mmCIF file of C-alpha atoms and ligand atoms in Angstrom:
data_model
loop_
_atom_site.group_PDB
_atom_site.id
_atom_site.type_symbol
_atom_site.label_atom_id
_atom_site.label_comp_id
_atom_site.label_asym_id
_atom_site.label_seq_id
_atom_site.Cartn_x
_atom_site.Cartn_y
_atom_site.Cartn_z
ATOM 1 C CA MET U 1 92.879 -47.857 -14.897
ATOM 2 C CA THR U 2 91.291 -45.540 -17.423
ATOM 3 C CA LEU U 3 93.021 -42.225 -17.612
ATOM 4 C CA ILE U 4 90.736 -39.204 -17.915
ATOM 5 C CA ASP U 5 90.165 -38.124 -21.519
ATOM 6 C CA SER U 6 89.193 -34.729 -22.787
ATOM 7 C CA ASP U 7 85.968 -33.480 -24.287
ATOM 8 C CA PRO U 8 86.133 -29.751 -24.956
ATOM 9 C CA ASP U 9 82.951 -27.901 -25.882
ATOM 10 C CA THR U 10 82.677 -26.989 -29.491
ATOM 11 C CA GLY U 11 80.833 -24.241 -31.271
ATOM 12 C CA LEU U 12 80.145 -21.972 -28.292
ATOM 13 C CA ALA U 13 80.928 -18.284 -28.706
ATOM 14 C CA PRO U 14 82.948 -16.849 -25.828
ATOM 15 C CA LEU U 15 81.071 -14.887 -23.178
ATOM 16 C CA GLU U 16 81.325 -11.097 -23.244
ATOM 17 C CA PHE U 17 82.518 -10.060 -19.816
ATOM 18 C CA THR U 18 81.894 -6.654 -18.296
ATOM 19 C CA VAL U 19 84.958 -5.580 -16.336
ATOM 20 C CA SER U 20 84.756 -3.175 -13.402
ATOM 21 C CA ARG U 21 88.090 -2.362 -11.864
ATOM 22 C CA ASN U 22 88.745 -2.379 -8.157
ATOM 23 C CA LEU U 23 89.460 1.233 -7.199
ATOM 24 C CA ASN U 24 90.856 0.007 -3.876
ATOM 25 C CA ALA U 25 93.202 -2.547 -5.427
ATOM 26 C CA LYS U 26 96.353 -3.279 -3.441
ATOM 27 C CA SER U 27 99.404 -1.259 -4.426
ATOM 28 C CA ALA U 28 102.311 -3.055 -6.109
ATOM 29 C CA ALA U 29 104.262 -2.754 -2.848
ATOM 30 C CA GLN U 30 101.423 -4.275 -0.772
ATOM 31 C CA ARG U 31 101.023 -7.083 -3.286
ATOM 32 C CA ASP U 32 104.738 -7.834 -3.409
ATOM 33 C CA GLU U 33 104.827 -8.039 0.366
ATOM 34 C CA ILE U 34 102.089 -10.696 0.287
ATOM 35 C CA LEU U 35 103.791 -12.598 -2.538
ATOM 36 C CA VAL U 36 107.034 -13.012 -0.596
ATOM 37 C CA ASN U 37 105.379 -15.550 1.673
ATOM 38 C CA PRO U 38 101.805 -16.181 0.563
ATOM 39 C CA GLY U 39 101.040 -19.244 2.722
ATOM 40 C CA PHE U 40 97.900 -21.010 1.539
ATOM 41 C CA GLY U 41 94.416 -19.583 1.122
ATOM 42 C CA THR U 42 94.784 -16.485 3.288
ATOM 43 C CA SER U 43 95.195 -13.601 0.813
ATOM 44 C CA PHE U 44 93.058 -12.870 -2.218
ATOM 45 C CA THR U 45 93.567 -10.918 -5.405
ATOM 46 C CA ASP U 46 91.792 -7.672 -6.292
ATOM 47 C CA HIS U 47 89.070 -9.083 -8.541
ATOM 48 C CA MET U 48 86.680 -11.976 -8.960
ATOM 49 C CA VAL U 49 84.532 -13.508 -11.692
ATOM 50 C CA ASP U 50 80.761 -13.596 -11.246
ATOM 51 C CA ILE U 51 78.370 -15.245 -13.740
ATOM 52 C CA CYS U 52 74.645 -15.724 -13.129
ATOM 53 C CA TRP U 53 72.481 -18.643 -14.158
ATOM 54 C CA SER U 54 68.725 -18.975 -14.048
ATOM 55 C CA VAL U 55 66.244 -21.519 -15.312
ATOM 56 C CA GLY U 56 64.851 -19.118 -17.902
ATOM 57 C CA GLY U 57 68.007 -17.158 -18.737
ATOM 58 C CA GLY U 58 70.789 -19.754 -18.760
ATOM 59 C CA TRP U 59 74.308 -18.352 -18.179
ATOM 60 C CA HIS U 60 74.206 -14.555 -18.231
ATOM 61 C CA ARG U 61 75.706 -11.321 -16.899
ATOM 62 C CA PRO U 62 79.350 -12.449 -16.951
ATOM 63 C CA ARG U 63 81.405 -9.976 -14.944
ATOM 64 C CA VAL U 64 84.840 -9.364 -13.575
ATOM 65 C CA GLN U 65 84.362 -7.174 -10.547
ATOM 66 C CA PRO U 66 86.228 -6.043 -7.424
ATOM 67 C CA TYR U 67 86.858 -8.877 -4.947
ATOM 68 C CA GLY U 68 84.526 -8.449 -2.030
ATOM 69 C CA PRO U 69 81.660 -9.806 0.052
ATOM 70 C CA LEU U 70 78.668 -11.332 -1.706
ATOM 71 C CA SER U 71 75.220 -10.163 -0.788
ATOM 72 C CA LEU U 72 72.954 -13.155 -0.180
ATOM 73 C CA ASP U 73 69.362 -13.475 0.830
ATOM 74 C CA PRO U 74 69.242 -15.301 4.198
ATOM 75 C CA ALA U 75 66.912 -17.819 2.525
ATOM 76 C CA ALA U 76 69.474 -18.600 -0.224
ATOM 77 C CA ALA U 77 69.226 -22.357 -0.728
ATOM 78 C CA VAL U 78 72.968 -22.945 -0.325
ATOM 79 C CA LEU U 79 72.820 -21.759 3.274
ATOM 80 C CA HIS U 80 70.219 -24.376 4.120
ATOM 81 C CA TYR U 81 70.732 -27.351 1.860
ATOM 82 C CA GLY U 82 74.376 -27.051 0.838
ATOM 83 C CA GLN U 83 73.835 -27.079 -2.932
ATOM 84 C CA GLU U 84 77.414 -26.058 -3.766
ATOM 85 C CA ILE U 85 80.409 -27.280 -5.767
ATOM 86 C CA PHE U 86 83.935 -26.021 -6.368
ATOM 87 C CA GLU U 87 87.237 -26.624 -8.101
ATOM 88 C CA GLY U 88 90.897 -26.029 -7.312
ATOM 89 C CA ILE U 89 93.427 -25.273 -10.070
ATOM 90 C CA LYS U 90 96.674 -23.311 -10.179
ATOM 91 C CA ALA U 91 98.274 -20.716 -12.448
ATOM 92 C CA TYR U 92 102.069 -21.002 -12.743
ATOM 93 C CA ARG U 93 104.540 -18.306 -13.780
ATOM 94 C CA HIS U 94 107.225 -19.499 -16.171
ATOM 95 C CA ALA U 95 110.764 -18.121 -16.308
ATOM 96 C CA ASP U 96 109.867 -15.882 -19.288
ATOM 97 C CA GLY U 97 107.051 -14.298 -17.246
ATOM 98 C CA SER U 98 104.197 -16.059 -19.082
ATOM 99 C CA ILE U 99 101.327 -17.580 -17.073
ATOM 100 C CA HIS U 100 100.041 -21.120 -17.639
ATOM 101 C CA THR U 101 97.542 -23.444 -16.073
ATOM 102 C CA PHE U 102 97.411 -27.225 -16.028
ATOM 103 C CA ARG U 103 94.726 -29.384 -17.691
ATOM 104 C CA PRO U 104 91.878 -26.902 -17.147
ATOM 105 C CA ASP U 105 89.614 -28.974 -19.408
ATOM 106 C CA GLN U 106 89.768 -31.714 -16.771
ATOM 107 C CA ASN U 107 88.776 -29.377 -13.950
ATOM 108 C CA GLY U 108 86.018 -27.987 -16.168
ATOM 109 C CA ARG U 109 84.693 -31.458 -16.859
ATOM 110 C CA ARG U 110 84.909 -32.443 -13.195
ATOM 111 C CA LEU U 111 82.949 -29.302 -12.290
ATOM 112 C CA GLN U 112 80.303 -30.510 -14.758
ATOM 113 C CA ARG U 113 80.214 -33.960 -13.136
ATOM 114 C CA SER U 114 79.936 -32.359 -9.698
ATOM 115 C CA ALA U 115 77.154 -30.116 -11.025
ATOM 116 C CA ARG U 116 75.233 -33.109 -12.317
ATOM 117 C CA ARG U 117 75.423 -34.833 -8.924
ATOM 118 C CA LEU U 118 74.374 -31.714 -7.035
ATOM 119 C CA ALA U 119 71.570 -30.860 -9.506
ATOM 120 C CA LEU U 120 73.326 -27.628 -10.492
ATOM 121 C CA PRO U 121 73.641 -26.350 -14.074
ATOM 122 C CA GLU U 122 76.658 -27.538 -16.082
ATOM 123 C CA LEU U 123 78.974 -24.678 -16.999
ATOM 124 C CA PRO U 124 80.398 -25.293 -20.490
ATOM 125 C CA VAL U 125 84.103 -26.170 -20.261
ATOM 126 C CA SER U 126 84.955 -23.340 -22.662
ATOM 127 C CA TYR U 127 83.273 -20.830 -20.280
ATOM 128 C CA PHE U 128 85.183 -22.377 -17.383
ATOM 129 C CA VAL U 129 88.539 -21.887 -19.124
ATOM 130 C CA GLN U 130 87.526 -18.397 -20.237
ATOM 131 C CA SER U 131 86.631 -17.471 -16.653
ATOM 132 C CA LEU U 132 90.190 -18.320 -15.553
ATOM 133 C CA ARG U 133 91.652 -16.265 -18.406
ATOM 134 C CA GLU U 134 89.461 -13.266 -17.585
ATOM 135 C CA LEU U 135 90.603 -13.237 -13.972
ATOM 136 C CA VAL U 136 94.266 -13.707 -14.854
ATOM 137 C CA ALA U 137 93.982 -10.949 -17.488
ATOM 138 C CA ILE U 138 93.266 -8.422 -14.730
ATOM 139 C CA ASP U 139 95.054 -9.999 -11.734
ATOM 140 C CA GLY U 140 98.044 -11.581 -13.522
ATOM 141 C CA ALA U 141 100.489 -9.579 -11.396
ATOM 142 C CA TRP U 142 99.324 -11.733 -8.468
ATOM 143 C CA VAL U 143 100.880 -14.883 -9.940
ATOM 144 C CA PRO U 144 104.019 -15.236 -7.817
ATOM 145 C CA SER U 145 107.361 -16.284 -9.261
ATOM 146 C CA GLY U 146 109.041 -17.869 -6.215
ATOM 147 C CA GLU U 147 109.918 -21.545 -6.039
ATOM 148 C CA ASP U 148 106.833 -23.788 -5.741
ATOM 149 C CA GLN U 149 104.589 -20.728 -5.664
ATOM 150 C CA SER U 150 101.471 -20.307 -7.778
ATOM 151 C CA LEU U 151 98.155 -18.530 -7.934
ATOM 152 C CA TYR U 152 95.511 -20.929 -6.614
ATOM 153 C CA LEU U 153 92.257 -20.408 -8.511
ATOM 154 C CA ARG U 154 89.035 -21.366 -6.785
ATOM 155 C CA PRO U 155 86.024 -21.584 -9.115
ATOM 156 C CA PHE U 156 82.776 -22.314 -7.265
ATOM 157 C CA MET U 157 79.043 -22.444 -7.865
ATOM 158 C CA PHE U 158 76.096 -22.359 -5.517
ATOM 159 C CA ALA U 159 72.322 -22.105 -5.232
ATOM 160 C CA LYS U 160 71.430 -18.499 -4.516
ATOM 161 C CA GLU U 161 67.673 -18.655 -4.987
ATOM 162 C CA ALA U 162 65.746 -17.525 -1.902
ATOM 163 C CA PHE U 163 63.422 -20.489 -1.425
ATOM 164 C CA LEU U 164 63.077 -22.886 1.474
ATOM 165 C CA GLY U 165 61.415 -25.738 -0.412
ATOM 166 C CA VAL U 166 63.790 -28.616 -1.017
ATOM 167 C CA ARG U 167 64.372 -28.784 -4.775
ATOM 168 C CA PRO U 168 67.180 -27.772 -7.159
ATOM 169 C CA ALA U 169 67.492 -23.980 -7.119
ATOM 170 C CA HIS U 170 66.317 -21.924 -10.083
ATOM 171 C CA LYS U 171 68.995 -19.275 -9.557
ATOM 172 C CA VAL U 172 72.675 -20.065 -9.289
ATOM 173 C CA GLY U 173 75.911 -18.099 -9.186
ATOM 174 C CA TYR U 174 79.313 -19.143 -10.544
ATOM 175 C CA TYR U 175 82.382 -17.330 -9.239
ATOM 176 C CA VAL U 176 86.157 -17.523 -9.439
ATOM 177 C CA ILE U 177 88.409 -16.099 -6.761
ATOM 178 C CA ALA U 178 92.193 -16.387 -6.633
ATOM 179 C CA SER U 179 94.721 -16.686 -3.840
ATOM 180 C CA PRO U 180 98.515 -16.614 -4.121
ATOM 181 C CA ALA U 181 99.877 -19.860 -2.729
ATOM 182 C CA GLY U 182 103.032 -21.425 -1.359
ATOM 183 C CA ALA U 183 103.249 -24.907 0.185
ATOM 184 C CA TYR U 184 99.963 -26.352 1.524
ATOM 185 C CA PHE U 185 101.710 -28.099 4.421
ATOM 186 C CA LYS U 186 103.888 -25.982 6.673
ATOM 187 C CA GLY U 187 106.792 -28.408 6.350
ATOM 188 C CA GLY U 188 106.818 -28.197 2.513
ATOM 189 C CA VAL U 189 107.573 -31.671 1.107
ATOM 190 C CA GLN U 190 108.458 -33.237 4.448
ATOM 191 C CA PRO U 191 106.542 -36.513 4.955
ATOM 192 C CA VAL U 192 103.129 -35.929 6.530
ATOM 193 C CA SER U 193 101.403 -37.937 9.236
ATOM 194 C CA ILE U 194 97.976 -39.391 8.613
ATOM 195 C CA TRP U 195 95.220 -40.191 11.098
ATOM 196 C CA LEU U 196 92.978 -43.152 10.292
ATOM 197 C CA SER U 197 89.332 -42.173 10.737
ATOM 198 C CA GLU U 198 87.795 -45.255 12.315
ATOM 199 C CA ASP U 199 84.508 -43.736 13.483
ATOM 200 C CA TYR U 200 83.607 -41.421 10.621
ATOM 201 C CA ALA U 201 83.209 -41.893 6.878
ATOM 202 C CA ARG U 202 83.615 -39.185 4.263
ATOM 203 C CA ALA U 203 81.317 -40.721 1.666
ATOM 204 C CA GLY U 204 78.835 -43.542 1.293
ATOM 205 C CA LYS U 205 77.656 -45.762 -1.525
ATOM 206 C CA GLY U 206 75.635 -43.665 -3.970
ATOM 207 C CA GLY U 207 76.539 -40.493 -2.046
ATOM 208 C CA THR U 208 78.449 -37.419 -3.176
ATOM 209 C CA GLY U 209 82.015 -38.671 -2.585
ATOM 210 C CA ALA U 210 83.090 -38.259 -6.217
ATOM 211 C CA ALA U 211 81.754 -34.696 -6.401
ATOM 212 C CA LYS U 212 83.751 -31.720 -5.245
ATOM 213 C CA THR U 213 81.053 -30.352 -2.987
ATOM 214 C CA GLY U 214 81.363 -28.525 0.304
ATOM 215 C CA GLY U 215 79.367 -31.157 2.213
ATOM 216 C CA ASN U 216 82.120 -33.752 1.764
ATOM 217 C CA TYR U 217 84.592 -31.355 3.323
ATOM 218 C CA ALA U 218 82.166 -30.443 6.103
ATOM 219 C CA ALA U 219 81.907 -34.165 6.910
ATOM 220 C CA SER U 220 85.708 -34.374 7.055
ATOM 221 C CA LEU U 221 86.216 -31.569 9.568
ATOM 222 C CA LEU U 222 85.440 -33.445 12.783
ATOM 223 C CA PRO U 223 87.749 -36.340 11.827
ATOM 224 C CA GLN U 224 90.316 -33.737 10.694
ATOM 225 C CA SER U 225 90.112 -32.184 14.176
ATOM 226 C CA GLU U 226 90.657 -35.657 15.597
ATOM 227 C CA ALA U 227 93.739 -35.883 13.375
ATOM 228 C CA TYR U 228 95.088 -32.607 14.808
ATOM 229 C CA GLU U 229 94.362 -33.795 18.371
ATOM 230 C CA ASN U 230 96.457 -36.851 17.568
ATOM 231 C CA GLU U 231 99.224 -34.708 16.118
ATOM 232 C CA CYS U 232 98.535 -35.760 12.541
ATOM 233 C CA ASP U 233 98.444 -33.509 9.474
ATOM 234 C CA GLN U 234 95.614 -35.175 7.556
ATOM 235 C CA VAL U 235 92.926 -37.797 7.903
ATOM 236 C CA VAL U 236 92.402 -40.891 5.740
ATOM 237 C CA PHE U 237 88.954 -42.404 5.210
ATOM 238 C CA LEU U 238 87.854 -45.992 4.630
ATOM 239 C CA ASP U 239 84.720 -47.168 2.847
ATOM 240 C CA GLN U 240 82.074 -49.402 4.443
ATOM 241 C CA ASP U 241 84.094 -52.503 3.479
ATOM 242 C CA GLY U 242 87.334 -51.309 5.059
ATOM 243 C CA ASN U 243 88.947 -50.214 1.795
ATOM 244 C CA VAL U 244 91.098 -47.108 1.701
ATOM 245 C CA GLU U 245 89.409 -44.165 -0.003
ATOM 246 C CA GLU U 246 91.324 -40.901 0.196
ATOM 247 C CA LEU U 247 92.447 -38.137 2.516
ATOM 248 C CA GLY U 248 90.302 -35.127 3.416
ATOM 249 C CA GLY U 249 91.773 -33.160 0.493
ATOM 250 C CA MET U 250 94.100 -35.487 -1.424
ATOM 251 C CA ASN U 251 94.246 -38.875 -3.141
ATOM 252 C CA VAL U 252 96.483 -41.717 -1.898
ATOM 253 C CA VAL U 253 98.972 -43.717 -3.967
ATOM 254 C CA PHE U 254 100.912 -46.854 -2.991
ATOM 255 C CA VAL U 255 104.194 -47.969 -4.576
ATOM 256 C CA TYR U 256 104.950 -51.698 -4.487
ATOM 257 C CA LYS U 257 108.402 -53.201 -4.485
ATOM 258 C CA ASP U 258 108.037 -54.542 -8.047
ATOM 259 C CA GLY U 259 107.426 -50.959 -9.199
ATOM 260 C CA THR U 260 103.645 -51.306 -9.531
ATOM 261 C CA ILE U 261 101.737 -48.202 -8.544
ATOM 262 C CA VAL U 262 98.286 -48.665 -7.061
ATOM 263 C CA THR U 263 95.643 -46.117 -6.180
ATOM 264 C CA PRO U 264 92.244 -46.875 -4.663
ATOM 265 C CA ALA U 265 89.471 -46.929 -7.249
ATOM 266 C CA SER U 266 85.880 -46.460 -6.158
ATOM 267 C CA PRO U 267 82.912 -44.422 -7.332
ATOM 268 C CA SER U 268 83.002 -42.421 -4.103
ATOM 269 C CA ILE U 269 86.544 -41.014 -4.437
ATOM 270 C CA LEU U 270 87.258 -37.638 -6.014
ATOM 271 C CA GLU U 271 88.922 -38.271 -9.395
ATOM 272 C CA GLY U 272 92.084 -36.287 -8.816
ATOM 273 C CA ILE U 273 93.753 -34.611 -11.759
ATOM 274 C CA THR U 274 97.138 -34.641 -10.012
ATOM 275 C CA ARG U 275 96.757 -38.374 -9.413
ATOM 276 C CA ASP U 276 95.810 -38.986 -13.036
ATOM 277 C CA SER U 277 98.816 -36.967 -14.227
ATOM 278 C CA ILE U 278 101.239 -38.675 -11.842
ATOM 279 C CA LEU U 279 99.987 -42.101 -12.929
ATOM 280 C CA GLN U 280 100.445 -41.113 -16.570
ATOM 281 C CA LEU U 281 104.021 -39.957 -15.895
ATOM 282 C CA ALA U 282 104.731 -43.205 -14.031
ATOM 283 C CA ALA U 283 103.226 -45.248 -16.887
ATOM 284 C CA ASP U 284 105.444 -43.308 -19.324
ATOM 285 C CA ARG U 285 108.430 -44.475 -17.275
ATOM 286 C CA GLY U 286 107.258 -48.079 -17.636
ATOM 287 C CA HIS U 287 105.591 -48.551 -14.261
ATOM 288 C CA LYS U 288 102.531 -50.759 -14.121
ATOM 289 C CA VAL U 289 99.654 -48.622 -12.870
ATOM 290 C CA GLU U 290 96.502 -50.008 -11.241
ATOM 291 C CA GLY U 291 93.295 -48.521 -9.906
ATOM 292 C CA ARG U 292 91.671 -51.053 -7.575
ATOM 293 C CA ALA U 293 90.408 -51.603 -4.061
ATOM 294 C CA VAL U 294 93.150 -51.505 -1.402
ATOM 295 C CA SER U 295 92.054 -52.680 2.023
ATOM 296 C CA LEU U 296 93.496 -51.266 5.225
ATOM 297 C CA GLY U 297 94.872 -54.772 5.860
ATOM 298 C CA GLU U 298 96.717 -54.785 2.526
ATOM 299 C CA TRP U 299 98.229 -51.384 3.347
ATOM 300 C CA ARG U 300 99.363 -52.288 6.852
ATOM 301 C CA ASP U 301 100.562 -55.808 5.950
ATOM 302 C CA GLY U 302 102.265 -54.496 2.801
ATOM 303 C CA VAL U 303 104.240 -51.957 4.795
ATOM 304 C CA ALA U 304 105.096 -54.525 7.485
ATOM 305 C CA SER U 305 106.310 -57.098 4.922
ATOM 306 C CA GLY U 306 108.170 -54.604 2.741
ATOM 307 C CA ASP U 307 105.858 -55.173 -0.247
ATOM 308 C CA ILE U 308 104.795 -51.551 -0.138
ATOM 309 C CA VAL U 309 107.843 -49.318 -0.438
ATOM 310 C CA GLU U 310 106.294 -45.832 -0.608
ATOM 311 C CA VAL U 311 102.978 -44.186 0.143
ATOM 312 C CA PHE U 312 102.164 -40.665 -0.945
ATOM 313 C CA ALA U 313 99.346 -38.167 -1.110
ATOM 314 C CA CYS U 314 98.624 -36.002 -4.129
ATOM 315 C CA GLY U 315 96.372 -33.113 -5.053
ATOM 316 C CA THR U 316 96.494 -29.649 -6.573
ATOM 317 C CA ALA U 317 97.093 -27.886 -3.270
ATOM 318 C CA ALA U 318 99.569 -30.431 -1.843
ATOM 319 C CA VAL U 319 101.133 -31.515 -5.207
ATOM 320 C CA VAL U 320 102.847 -34.784 -4.163
ATOM 321 C CA THR U 321 103.661 -35.282 -0.492
ATOM 322 C CA PRO U 322 105.113 -38.463 1.013
ATOM 323 C CA ILE U 323 103.202 -40.064 3.872
ATOM 324 C CA GLY U 324 105.557 -40.734 6.768
ATOM 325 C CA VAL U 325 103.244 -42.165 9.430
ATOM 326 C CA LEU U 326 99.821 -43.816 9.612
ATOM 327 C CA LYS U 327 98.309 -43.541 13.066
ATOM 328 C CA GLY U 328 95.154 -45.246 14.372
ATOM 329 C CA LYS U 329 93.520 -45.503 17.797
ATOM 330 C CA ASP U 330 95.832 -48.323 18.825
ATOM 331 C CA PHE U 331 98.745 -48.348 16.405
ATOM 332 C CA ILE U 332 101.415 -46.186 14.817
ATOM 333 C CA ASP U 333 102.866 -47.495 11.535
ATOM 334 C CA GLU U 334 105.969 -45.753 10.250
ATOM 335 C CA GLN U 335 105.742 -45.602 6.456
ATOM 336 C CA PRO U 336 108.657 -46.353 4.164
ATOM 337 C CA THR U 337 109.766 -43.379 2.075
ATOM 338 C CA GLY U 338 111.686 -43.565 -1.170
ATOM 339 C CA GLU U 339 112.705 -41.695 -4.267
ATOM 340 C CA LEU U 340 109.737 -42.203 -6.549
ATOM 341 C CA ALA U 341 107.243 -39.779 -4.981
ATOM 342 C CA LEU U 342 109.785 -36.989 -5.016
ATOM 343 C CA SER U 343 110.997 -37.699 -8.526
ATOM 344 C CA LEU U 344 107.419 -37.778 -9.865
ATOM 345 C CA ARG U 345 106.732 -34.545 -8.002
ATOM 346 C CA GLU U 346 109.769 -32.993 -9.640
ATOM 347 C CA GLU U 347 108.764 -34.156 -13.108
ATOM 348 C CA LEU U 348 105.216 -32.851 -12.647
ATOM 349 C CA THR U 349 106.259 -29.469 -11.295
ATOM 350 C CA ASP U 350 108.954 -29.147 -13.985
ATOM 351 C CA ILE U 351 106.191 -29.489 -16.588
ATOM 352 C CA GLN U 352 103.879 -27.093 -14.738
ATOM 353 C CA TYR U 353 106.577 -24.429 -14.396
ATOM 354 C CA GLY U 354 107.781 -24.854 -17.987
ATOM 355 C CA ARG U 355 111.155 -26.361 -17.063
ATOM 356 C CA ARG U 356 110.550 -29.612 -18.932
ATOM 357 C CA GLU U 357 108.848 -30.554 -22.179
ATOM 358 C CA ASP U 358 105.055 -30.822 -21.901
ATOM 359 C CA LYS U 359 104.730 -34.026 -23.925
ATOM 360 C CA HIS U 360 101.052 -34.531 -23.175
ATOM 361 C CA GLY U 361 99.963 -30.994 -24.044
ATOM 362 C CA TRP U 362 98.711 -30.391 -20.504
ATOM 363 C CA LEU U 363 99.611 -26.712 -20.213
ATOM 364 C CA VAL U 364 97.281 -23.951 -21.316
ATOM 365 C CA ARG U 365 98.575 -20.413 -21.489
ATOM 366 C CA LEU U 366 96.323 -17.986 -19.635
ATOM 367 C CA ASP U 367 97.883 -14.595 -20.356
ATOM 368 C CA GLY U 368 98.355 -13.001 -23.775
HETATM 369 N N1 PLP P 401 90.582 -35.750 -3.051
HETATM 370 C C1 PLP P 401 90.040 -34.693 -2.421
HETATM 371 C C2 PLP P 401 89.028 -34.948 -1.372
HETATM 372 C C3 PLP P 401 90.434 -33.386 -2.774
HETATM 373 O O1 PLP P 401 89.911 -32.329 -2.166
HETATM 374 C C4 PLP P 401 91.419 -33.209 -3.773
HETATM 375 C C5 PLP P 401 91.859 -31.863 -4.140
HETATM 376 O O2 PLP P 401 91.321 -31.248 -4.992
HETATM 377 C C6 PLP P 401 91.945 -34.351 -4.406
HETATM 378 C C7 PLP P 401 91.506 -35.597 -4.010
HETATM 379 C C8 PLP P 401 92.946 -34.233 -5.486
HETATM 380 O O3 PLP P 401 92.379 -33.716 -6.671
HETATM 381 P P1 PLP P 401 93.218 -32.843 -7.674
HETATM 382 O O4 PLP P 401 94.472 -33.591 -7.926
HETATM 383 O O5 PLP P 401 92.376 -32.749 -8.887
HETATM 384 O O6 PLP P 401 93.451 -31.542 -7.032
HETATM 385 C C1 COI P 402 92.841 -28.776 -3.877
HETATM 386 O O1 COI P 402 93.861 -29.452 -3.795
HETATM 387 O O2 COI P 402 92.641 -28.007 -4.818
HETATM 388 C C2 COI P 402 91.770 -28.873 -2.887
HETATM 389 O O3 COI P 402 90.693 -28.455 -3.167
HETATM 390 C C3 COI P 402 92.020 -29.484 -1.598
HETATM 391 C C4 COI P 402 92.061 -28.598 -0.413
HETATM 392 C C5 COI P 402 92.838 -29.361 0.611
HETATM 393 C C6 COI P 402 92.620 -27.244 -0.590
#
């Protein structure tokens, strides 16, 4: 499969941010208490980035301001028509205290692709990377240093124009908030159980499946509740032809007994940056890597025959997590687990945390 390439913006002057400090920022003691056990997505740093866009004014009024509620007109288009996109990317603290992020150009470019699909303005990649730096410059102390901990950065953009006609909004806001993070799944890297969504799809042909937009996640919540009711951690979706797509918030990867690594390829799957990186690391080790359709039948038969020797999920939040069980309405398939998922996870996180050479130049320093 084609690995994602990079296309940084050239020739754009950086934005000039106005910074207003949070006078009610948490004390160092309060912050440290949160950082001991941050969980996932429950605590937020003291500041946020806020940049405006309008049809006439382009990107303007870049600010770093105290974290806090947004004031929205009740007619804001996002509240009615869901014109919204987001990203997920982490900042990692290295042993020398420095703070780095991972392939931000790729997240910036994916945000642009999502913007195109949702008829939102494309934020230049250089502004995207700058927005992460600006937030880390003021909230860097929130990047935890514990094992597998990071600061999860959540850039997002939405239609804030007050207008009930259905058309792309003329006023948009781009924001970045940040949340200290530990493991996404409570069990850490223990194998997770997956519920097969047989009644609900996440995406359709020509739909928004490849965009990181809230509506895809909204569509996944009922099947995700079904997963919880069936004591599963996550839900996996099929396309209209019965091919495996992805989980609610992660891509899926299959390892075959000859060492080939296969991940579903389809225009309605989110192009995961973790997946791309893992496949590159596997290719570097000499594994054959394929992006192609994988039917549910191929998955189930492959596991039953021993052709498939490992199945794992990957994404920024979950990193790499083995899949231990696939459960449907009338079956439970135990999944084989092996060494490869965990060793690729280790290699990836070693690079991210600066413990191993970054041969592909994936890290970008955010502080200093
Ligand atoms: N698929 C979905 C639906 C996701 O939400 C995510 C997480 O961002 C991924 C895949 C994995 O993408 P990435 O590795 O870029 O985080
Ligand atoms: C991420 O991995 O960044 C996501 O957006 C997925 C979500 C499950 C938190």
